[in-house]
Structures are given as structure tokens and as C-alpha cells.
Tab-separated table of C-alpha atoms and ligand atoms in Angstrom:
chain	number	residue	atom	x	y	z
A	482	UNK	CA	23.616	-16.443	-30.929
A	483	UNK	CA	21.713	-19.225	-29.329
A	484	UNK	CA	22.322	-18.273	-26.008
A	485	UNK	CA	20.943	-14.652	-26.533
A	486	UNK	CA	17.619	-16.068	-27.562
A	487	UNK	CA	17.415	-17.973	-24.550
A	488	UNK	CA	17.487	-15.116	-22.470
A	489	UNK	CA	14.511	-13.250	-23.985
A	490	UNK	CA	11.573	-14.477	-22.653
A	491	UNK	CA	8.368	-14.561	-24.966
A	492	UNK	CA	4.782	-14.681	-24.014
A	493	UNK	CA	2.848	-17.991	-25.263
A	494	UNK	CA	-0.264	-20.029	-25.945
A	495	UNK	CA	0.187	-20.689	-21.912
A	496	UNK	CA	1.063	-17.708	-20.000
A	497	UNK	CA	-1.027	-16.619	-17.645
A	498	UNK	CA	-2.673	-12.795	-17.364
A	499	UNK	CA	-2.362	-10.525	-14.184
A	500	UNK	CA	-2.777	-6.822	-14.141
A	501	UNK	CA	-3.939	-3.861	-12.457
A	502	UNK	CA	-7.210	-1.705	-12.667
A	503	UNK	CA	-7.296	1.889	-11.773
A	504	UNK	CA	-7.995	5.504	-13.320
A	505	UNK	CA	-5.359	6.488	-13.820
A	506	UNK	CA	-2.538	3.565	-14.579
A	507	UNK	CA	-0.253	5.219	-16.430
A	508	UNK	CA	2.696	5.811	-13.449
A	509	UNK	CA	1.837	2.386	-11.583
A	510	UNK	CA	5.127	0.807	-10.527
A	511	UNK	CA	3.023	-2.799	-10.065
A	512	UNK	CA	3.586	-4.025	-13.194
A	513	UNK	CA	7.430	-3.353	-12.585
A	514	UNK	CA	6.922	-4.695	-9.681
A	515	UNK	CA	5.398	-8.029	-10.652
A	516	UNK	CA	6.995	-8.960	-13.761
A	517	UNK	CA	9.944	-8.550	-12.604
A	518	UNK	CA	8.908	-11.060	-9.796
A	519	UNK	CA	7.877	-12.836	-12.130
A	520	UNK	CA	10.894	-13.499	-14.530
A	521	UNK	CA	12.938	-13.806	-11.545
A	522	UNK	CA	11.030	-17.376	-10.780
A	523	UNK	CA	11.070	-18.149	-14.426
A	524	UNK	CA	7.077	-17.945	-14.373
A	525	UNK	CA	4.865	-17.766	-17.464
A	526	UNK	CA	3.271	-14.774	-16.430
A	527	UNK	CA	2.729	-11.324	-17.112
A	528	UNK	CA	1.213	-8.260	-15.678
A	529	UNK	CA	-0.252	-5.112	-17.257
A	530	UNK	CA	-1.624	-2.254	-16.488
A	531	UNK	CA	-5.539	-1.372	-17.660
A	532	UNK	CA	-7.382	1.869	-17.272
A	533	UNK	CA	-10.676	1.165	-16.452
A	534	UNK	CA	-13.536	3.730	-16.605
A	535	UNK	CA	-16.643	1.147	-17.213
A	536	UNK	CA	-15.553	-1.402	-14.363
A	537	UNK	CA	-18.464	-3.545	-14.182
A	538	UNK	CA	-17.441	-4.521	-18.130
A	539	UNK	CA	-13.817	-4.554	-17.542
A	540	UNK	CA	-14.767	-7.541	-14.932
A	541	UNK	CA	-17.096	-9.544	-16.792
A	542	UNK	CA	-14.428	-9.203	-19.499
A	543	UNK	CA	-11.347	-10.255	-16.700
A	544	UNK	CA	-13.868	-13.265	-15.980
A	545	UNK	CA	-14.143	-14.058	-20.039
A	546	UNK	CA	-10.835	-13.913	-20.493
A	547	UNK	CA	-9.544	-15.940	-17.553
A	548	UNK	CA	-7.396	-13.406	-16.101
A	549	UNK	CA	-5.885	-14.940	-13.056
A	550	UNK	CA	-5.453	-11.821	-10.617
A	551	UNK	CA	-5.874	-8.538	-10.260
A	552	UNK	CA	-4.514	-5.429	-8.360
A	553	UNK	CA	-7.279	-2.155	-7.936
A	554	UNK	CA	-6.122	1.004	-7.404
A	555	UNK	CA	-7.976	4.490	-7.091
A	556	UNK	CA	-11.005	5.223	-7.661
A	557	UNK	CA	-12.023	1.351	-8.190
A	558	UNK	CA	-10.895	-0.088	-4.538
A	559	UNK	CA	-14.435	0.449	-2.738
A	560	UNK	CA	-16.581	0.385	-5.735
A	561	UNK	CA	-15.539	-3.115	-6.754
A	562	UNK	CA	-16.925	-4.608	-3.513
A	563	UNK	CA	-20.144	-4.789	-5.099
A	564	UNK	CA	-19.043	-6.837	-8.390
A	565	UNK	CA	-16.969	-9.444	-6.469
A	566	UNK	CA	-18.150	-12.586	-6.124
A	567	UNK	CA	-16.535	-13.122	-2.577
A	568	UNK	CA	-15.009	-10.737	-0.242
A	569	UNK	CA	-12.751	-11.566	2.540
A	570	UNK	CA	-13.151	-10.951	6.195
A	571	UNK	CA	-10.161	-8.588	6.069
A	572	UNK	CA	-11.138	-6.065	3.316
A	573	UNK	CA	-14.660	-5.825	4.597
A	574	UNK	CA	-13.365	-4.362	7.531
A	575	UNK	CA	-11.148	-2.076	6.240
A	576	UNK	CA	-14.017	-1.126	3.627
A	577	UNK	CA	-11.476	-1.749	0.169
A	578	UNK	CA	-10.067	-3.980	-2.335
A	579	UNK	CA	-6.670	-3.755	-3.533
A	580	UNK	CA	-6.560	-7.673	-4.567
A	581	UNK	CA	-8.600	-9.758	-6.413
A	582	UNK	CA	-8.199	-13.233	-7.228
A	583	UNK	CA	-9.622	-15.008	-10.172
A	584	UNK	CA	-10.293	-18.650	-8.428
A	585	UNK	CA	-11.842	-20.935	-11.153
A	586	UNK	CA	-13.889	-18.284	-12.260
A	587	UNK	CA	-14.880	-16.757	-9.383
A	588	UNK	CA	-13.597	-13.159	-8.354
A	589	UNK	CA	-12.372	-13.169	-4.629
A	590	UNK	CA	-11.461	-9.263	-2.933
A	591	UNK	CA	-8.920	-8.850	0.141
A	592	UNK	CA	-6.799	-6.601	0.609
A	593	UNK	CA	-2.871	-6.561	1.474
A	594	UNK	CA	-2.296	-2.686	2.112
A	595	UNK	CA	-2.320	-3.481	5.621
A	596	UNK	CA	0.113	-6.225	5.406
A	597	UNK	CA	1.972	-4.060	3.227
A	598	UNK	CA	2.414	-1.226	6.114
A	599	UNK	CA	2.370	-3.700	9.108
A	600	UNK	CA	5.396	-5.340	7.678
A	601	UNK	CA	6.998	-1.953	6.789
A	602	UNK	CA	6.820	-1.038	10.269
A	603	UNK	CA	7.981	-4.363	11.996
A	604	UNK	CA	11.174	-3.811	10.089
A	605	UNK	CA	12.111	-1.065	12.107
A	606	UNK	CA	9.704	-1.346	15.059
A	607	UNK	CA	9.810	-4.951	15.867
A	608	UNK	CA	6.454	-5.853	17.532
A	609	UNK	CA	3.714	-3.423	17.396
A	610	UNK	CA	1.505	-4.990	20.413
A	611	UNK	CA	3.420	-3.263	22.850
A	612	UNK	CA	3.418	0.366	20.540
A	613	UNK	CA	0.914	3.395	20.654
A	614	UNK	CA	0.776	4.508	17.129
A	615	UNK	CA	-0.156	7.714	15.738
A	616	UNK	CA	-2.268	7.664	12.409
A	617	UNK	CA	-2.535	10.867	10.520
A	618	UNK	CA	-5.552	10.970	8.136
A	619	UNK	CA	-8.815	9.234	7.599
A	620	UNK	CA	-9.249	8.002	4.415
A	621	UNK	CA	-8.739	4.762	2.480
A	622	UNK	CA	-4.955	4.090	3.083
A	623	UNK	CA	-5.637	4.965	6.957
A	624	UNK	CA	-8.392	2.466	7.465
A	625	UNK	CA	-5.618	-0.409	5.760
A	626	UNK	CA	-3.198	1.044	8.001
A	627	UNK	CA	-5.900	1.140	11.341
A	628	UNK	CA	-6.379	-2.421	10.344
A	629	UNK	CA	-2.913	-3.938	10.230
A	630	UNK	CA	-2.290	-2.112	13.382
A	631	UNK	CA	-5.361	-2.866	15.442
A	632	UNK	CA	-4.590	-6.888	14.140
A	633	UNK	CA	-1.055	-6.590	15.861
A	634	UNK	CA	-2.567	-5.635	19.071
A	635	UNK	CA	-0.576	-1.687	18.745
A	636	UNK	CA	-2.280	1.302	20.662
A	637	UNK	CA	-3.652	3.502	17.753
A	638	UNK	CA	-4.619	6.929	17.858
A	639	UNK	CA	-5.964	9.159	14.890
A	640	UNK	CA	-5.849	12.867	13.730
A	641	UNK	CA	-7.335	13.780	10.771
A	642	UNK	CA	-8.700	16.862	9.408
A	643	UNK	CA	-12.042	16.309	9.192
A	644	UNK	CA	-12.682	15.446	12.825
A	645	UNK	CA	-16.051	13.611	11.693
A	646	UNK	CA	-14.323	11.034	9.768
A	647	UNK	CA	-11.076	10.307	12.534
A	648	UNK	CA	-13.711	9.708	14.758
A	649	UNK	CA	-16.069	7.407	12.723
A	650	UNK	CA	-12.196	5.453	11.980
A	651	UNK	CA	-11.559	5.161	15.718
A	652	UNK	CA	-14.525	4.104	16.853
A	653	UNK	CA	-14.949	0.911	14.750
A	654	UNK	CA	-11.247	0.019	15.461
A	655	UNK	CA	-11.456	1.053	19.217
A	656	UNK	CA	-8.973	3.832	19.028
A	657	UNK	CA	-8.855	7.006	20.108
A	658	UNK	CA	-9.282	10.320	17.756
A	659	UNK	CA	-7.735	13.874	17.712
A	660	UNK	CA	-7.202	17.437	15.610
A	661	UNK	CA	-4.182	18.323	14.862
A	662	UNK	CA	-4.485	21.189	17.003
A	663	UNK	CA	-4.108	18.441	19.621
A	664	UNK	CA	-1.114	17.160	18.315
A	665	UNK	CA	1.363	18.572	21.181
A	666	UNK	CA	-0.317	16.738	23.533
A	667	UNK	CA	-0.426	13.219	21.878
A	668	UNK	CA	1.884	10.939	23.494
A	669	UNK	CA	3.008	8.115	20.909
A	670	UNK	CA	5.960	6.493	19.938
A	671	UNK	CA	5.421	5.866	15.922
A	672	UNK	CA	3.525	8.190	13.665
A	673	UNK	CA	2.335	6.869	10.215
A	674	UNK	CA	1.221	9.656	7.547
A	675	UNK	CA	-1.679	8.429	5.756
A	676	UNK	CA	-2.706	11.796	3.907
A	677	UNK	CA	-2.029	13.137	0.390
A	678	UNK	CA	0.259	15.952	2.584
A	679	UNK	CA	3.552	15.748	1.109
A	680	UNK	CA	3.131	15.202	-2.585
A	681	UNK	CA	2.742	18.040	-5.381
A	682	UNK	CA	0.827	20.114	-4.509
A	683	UNK	CA	1.857	20.109	-0.653
A	684	UNK	CA	5.370	19.321	-1.155
A	685	UNK	CA	6.490	21.639	1.402
A	686	UNK	CA	4.173	20.961	3.714
A	687	UNK	CA	4.155	18.620	6.668
A	688	UNK	CA	1.328	17.715	9.442
A	689	UNK	CA	3.804	17.394	12.177
A	690	UNK	CA	6.142	20.576	13.572
A	691	UNK	CA	9.051	20.094	13.620
A	692	UNK	CA	9.983	21.219	17.092
A	693	UNK	CA	7.197	18.269	17.832
A	694	UNK	CA	8.992	14.899	16.010
A	695	UNK	CA	12.265	14.635	18.726
A	696	UNK	CA	9.228	12.802	21.000
A	697	UNK	CA	8.715	9.937	18.284
A	698	UNK	CA	11.224	7.462	17.463
A	699	UNK	CA	10.163	6.229	14.613
A	700	UNK	CA	8.161	8.328	11.646
A	701	UNK	CA	6.830	6.488	8.553
A	702	UNK	CA	5.206	8.435	5.209
A	703	UNK	CA	3.139	6.307	2.874
A	704	UNK	CA	3.502	8.482	0.738
A	705	UNK	CA	6.272	7.450	-1.947
A	706	UNK	CA	6.625	10.540	-4.898
A	707	UNK	CA	8.364	12.077	-3.688
A	708	UNK	CA	10.564	9.417	-1.412
A	709	UNK	CA	11.895	11.993	0.994
A	710	UNK	CA	8.863	13.988	1.988
A	711	UNK	CA	9.195	17.417	3.872
A	712	UNK	CA	7.991	15.422	6.873
A	713	UNK	CA	10.994	12.287	6.562
A	714	UNK	CA	12.992	15.464	5.641
A	715	UNK	CA	12.069	16.966	9.075
A	716	UNK	CA	11.804	13.726	11.114
A	717	UNK	CA	15.834	12.890	10.090
A	718	UNK	CA	17.044	15.905	11.193
A	719	UNK	CA	15.769	15.503	14.322
A	720	UNK	CA	17.233	12.035	14.609
A	721	UNK	CA	13.931	9.702	14.600
A	722	UNK	CA	14.200	6.335	12.364
A	723	UNK	CA	12.570	6.537	9.241
A	724	UNK	CA	10.457	4.854	7.265
A	725	UNK	CA	9.578	5.884	2.842
A	726	UNK	CA	6.434	4.489	1.296
A	727	UNK	CA	8.162	2.324	-0.956
A	728	UNK	CA	8.207	-0.264	1.895
A	729	UNK	CA	4.134	-0.640	2.608
A	730	UNK	CA	4.377	-0.696	-1.924
A	731	UNK	CA	7.135	-3.254	-1.977
A	732	UNK	CA	5.128	-5.749	0.799
A	733	UNK	CA	1.479	-5.165	-0.297
A	734	UNK	CA	2.712	-6.233	-3.631
A	735	UNK	CA	4.855	-9.369	-1.881
A	736	UNK	CA	1.653	-10.037	-0.343
A	737	UNK	CA	-0.215	-9.936	-3.438
A	738	UNK	CA	2.180	-12.192	-5.747
A	739	UNK	CA	2.061	-14.909	-2.830
A	740	UNK	CA	-1.615	-14.908	-3.033
A	741	UNK	CA	-1.836	-15.406	-6.793
A	742	UNK	CA	1.247	-17.472	-7.610
A	743	UNK	CA	1.176	-19.738	-4.092
A	744	UNK	CA	5.366	-18.913	-4.159
A	745	UNK	CA	7.245	-17.370	-2.349
A	746	UNK	CA	7.972	-13.975	-3.528
A	747	UNK	CA	11.254	-13.011	-4.520
A	748	UNK	CA	11.484	-9.784	-2.574
A	749	UNK	CA	14.819	-8.392	-3.332
A	750	UNK	CA	14.645	-8.843	-7.250
A	751	UNK	CA	11.405	-6.683	-5.941
A	752	UNK	CA	13.105	-3.904	-4.086
A	753	UNK	CA	15.762	-3.731	-6.521
A	754	UNK	CA	13.245	-2.863	-9.026
A	755	UNK	CA	11.369	-0.260	-7.263
A	756	UNK	CA	15.152	1.223	-6.097
A	757	UNK	CA	16.006	1.553	-9.849
A	758	UNK	CA	12.647	3.079	-11.086
A	759	UNK	CA	12.635	5.592	-7.674
A	760	UNK	CA	16.585	6.090	-7.286
A	761	UNK	CA	17.753	5.438	-10.600
A	762	UNK	CA	20.811	7.674	-9.465
A	763	UNK	CA	22.091	5.513	-6.331
B	1067	LIG	P1	-7.809	9.489	0.643
B	1067	LIG	O1	-8.927	8.205	0.671
B	1067	LIG	O2	-8.352	10.792	-0.455
B	1067	LIG	O3	-7.433	10.421	1.739
B	1067	LIG	C1	-6.987	11.331	1.147
B	1067	LIG	C2	-6.775	11.356	3.456
B	1067	LIG	O4	-5.501	12.517	3.074
B	1067	LIG	C3	-7.643	12.385	4.340
B	1067	LIG	O5	-7.678	11.892	5.592
B	1067	LIG	C4	-7.683	13.881	3.742
B	1067	LIG	O6	-8.236	14.697	5.105
B	1067	LIG	C5	-6.184	14.165	3.931
B	1067	LIG	N1	-6.107	15.212	3.440
B	1067	LIG	C6	-5.790	15.620	2.225
B	1067	LIG	N2	-5.514	16.839	1.711
B	1067	LIG	C7	-5.202	17.651	3.184
B	1067	LIG	C8	-4.537	18.540	3.530
B	1067	LIG	N3	-4.433	19.559	2.446
B	1067	LIG	N4	-4.422	18.706	4.758
B	1067	LIG	C9	-4.689	17.633	6.013
B	1067	LIG	N5	-5.056	16.600	5.267
B	1067	LIG	C10	-5.502	16.451	4.009
B	1067	LIG	O7	-6.417	8.972	-0.258
B	1067	LIG	P2	-5.890	7.503	0.224
B	1067	LIG	O8	-6.657	6.450	-0.792
B	1067	LIG	O9	-5.660	7.087	1.795
B	1067	LIG	O10	-4.283	8.065	-0.687
B	1067	LIG	C11	-3.264	8.461	0.896
B	1067	LIG	C12	-1.990	9.015	0.516
B	1067	LIG	O11	-1.583	6.954	0.099
B	1067	LIG	C13	-1.665	9.224	-1.217
B	1067	LIG	O12	-0.210	9.962	-1.279
B	1067	LIG	C14	-1.164	7.748	-1.805
B	1067	LIG	O13	-0.387	7.813	-2.807
B	1067	LIG	C15	-0.516	7.098	-0.966
B	1067	LIG	N6	-0.684	5.722	-0.556
B	1067	LIG	C16	0.501	4.981	-0.242
B	1067	LIG	C17	0.278	3.609	-0.266
B	1067	LIG	C18	1.904	2.870	-0.520
B	1067	LIG	O14	1.822	1.422	-0.745
B	1067	LIG	N7	2.541	3.320	-0.085
B	1067	LIG	C19	-0.827	3.095	-0.198
B	1067	LIG	C20	-2.014	3.534	-0.550
B	1067	LIG	C21	-1.955	5.084	-0.819
B	1067	LIG	P3	-10.101	14.893	4.956
B	1067	LIG	O15	-10.262	13.268	5.671
B	1067	LIG	O16	-9.962	15.737	6.179
B	1067	LIG	O17	-10.063	14.885	4.215
């Protein structure tokens, strides 16, 4: 009886609060990831999801309540920047904040999406400084992926539906840009899809025709719902190594956890939490 009581963790007056702000946030996996990590290390911390439309009001609340750290998701990743006390160099370069640290009442913005993308790729590809990487898309997450690849010294090629956006991003990071029609002529060893193609309602679409896939060694899709997009299914059939969107999600959260707590994240526990949520039958 006593043992059961000991096993149940309860917040108390000393509990530190963290959370995610976005709109909507109802399906976010971040509370699961961070709470599992807090419990694994026995930290007196809790992480909640806040559906926020009044961003400025929410941020004054966060300061007033002493909330220690935040994840930031759509649609606030860019708009939050004007309300923060400080933004680090990398988030400025990417043009988006996905992580806030409340340091003695000062809200400091950074970005860990690029770390998530780079770690997910390095797990399969090793060093990236000798690799040529084709990035599909030029939206918010593409900016983080391209920044991470540039940071690691990879050669980056960008293809996007709206060519002007590919050009703008490529010029900022010293990359080359292409239209999707040019893909048959583009040489690269790795492809990263950062577009929403592959998610509902585009479940049966992929931006790379299957006959082009054998020329790439590794295909990563940052979409994680569904876990196996059409691009990844085609890539498996073509004999490419594949990386699904959960790896980036995991490692961006690992970097957030370590920034907030100053402790090494329990990566295996976090990975199990994601697996249980996304692949409950395995
Ligand atoms: P975003 O800023 O809205 O950018 C969307 C991108 O997708 C743009 O490049 C857009 O091209 C392209 N696109 C959309 N519909 C298209 C279509 N029908 N055909 C061709 N291209 C199309 O979105 P985001 O924030 O970058 O997010 C993109 C995806 O990444 C989402 O599925 C999101 O869930 C996922 N994501 C995953 C992680 C992770 O940790 N795994 C992290 C962040 C985001 P145009 O420029 O031509 O409009």
C-alpha cells in the first residue's frame, strides 16, 4: 500500500511549470515527451499544452506566473519574436523561435528544430560536411533544416513549388535552388522533405517520382503523421535508407529539455514515449 503511494508523483508548491503554446495544440506530442522525461529523471517539473490566440497576453502571463520554459508551435513561431527580451543568433538566422527559456524573468528565444533535423540525419548519414542534400520545401521548417545543414557544412540544394521562396532561402544560405520539374537533373545523396505533402489530404502524393528514388542513398521525411508517408514507402521499395519525422521531433525536444534543465535528457525514455503514442501495436 505504502509502495503504491510512493510511486504516484504529485505536483506540489515547488513544482516548476513548462509548456507548449500554439493554436491548435490538442494533438501535440510534446507534453508526452517532456513529462516522460521529467518523470524518468525524478524532476519536480510538469509540462502542459496551452492553446493560445492572445500571444502577447500569454507571454505576460508566463512571466507573471514564472513558467520556466516554452515550446512554440504553429502559428506563433515567427510572431513571438517581437515579444521576447532576447533572441539568439541561430533563431534570428532561421527567422523562427520554437523554444523559450525564462531566465530570471527574461524570455530568451532560440530554435532547436535545426538540431533535431541534423541529429536525425547524422544518425544515418554520419558527417554531413561531405554530403549534398536536396531539401524539398522553403517554409518555416525548411528554414531550420537548411540552417542546420549549412551549419554542418553540407552542400544544400532547395526545390520548392513557389520558386521565389526557394530562391530567397537559397540566397540566404549560399545554396542552389530548383523547381520540381528540374529534379531529374539534380544530383544529391540525401533528400529531406519539409513540405506538408504526404500529410492528409495529400496522403497519396509524393514530390519525388519513384523512378528517381534509386539515385538517392537516404530519404528523410519530417512529416510524422502518417509515420510512413508515400515518399518513405516508395523510398523503401527503391532500396533507400529512410528516416521518419519522429527522429527530428525527438531530438528537437531533447535539445529543449537539456536547455531548460541543464541535465542530459533521457533519450531512450522519450523515444519509447513516442513509439507508444505513434505505434501502439508494436
Ligand atoms: P510551412 O511553413 O507552411 O511550409 C509548407 C511548405 O510545404 C512550403 O514549402 C510549401 O510550398 C509546401 N507545400 C504545401 N503544400 C504543397 C503542395 N500541395 N505541393 C507542393 N508543396 C507544397 O509549413 P512548415 O511549418 O514548414 O511545416 C511543414 C511540415 O513539416 C508539416 O507537415 C509539419 O507537421 C512538419 N514538421 C515536422 C517537424 C518535426 O519535428 N518532425 C517539425 C516542424 C514541422 P510553397 O512555398 O509553394 O507554398
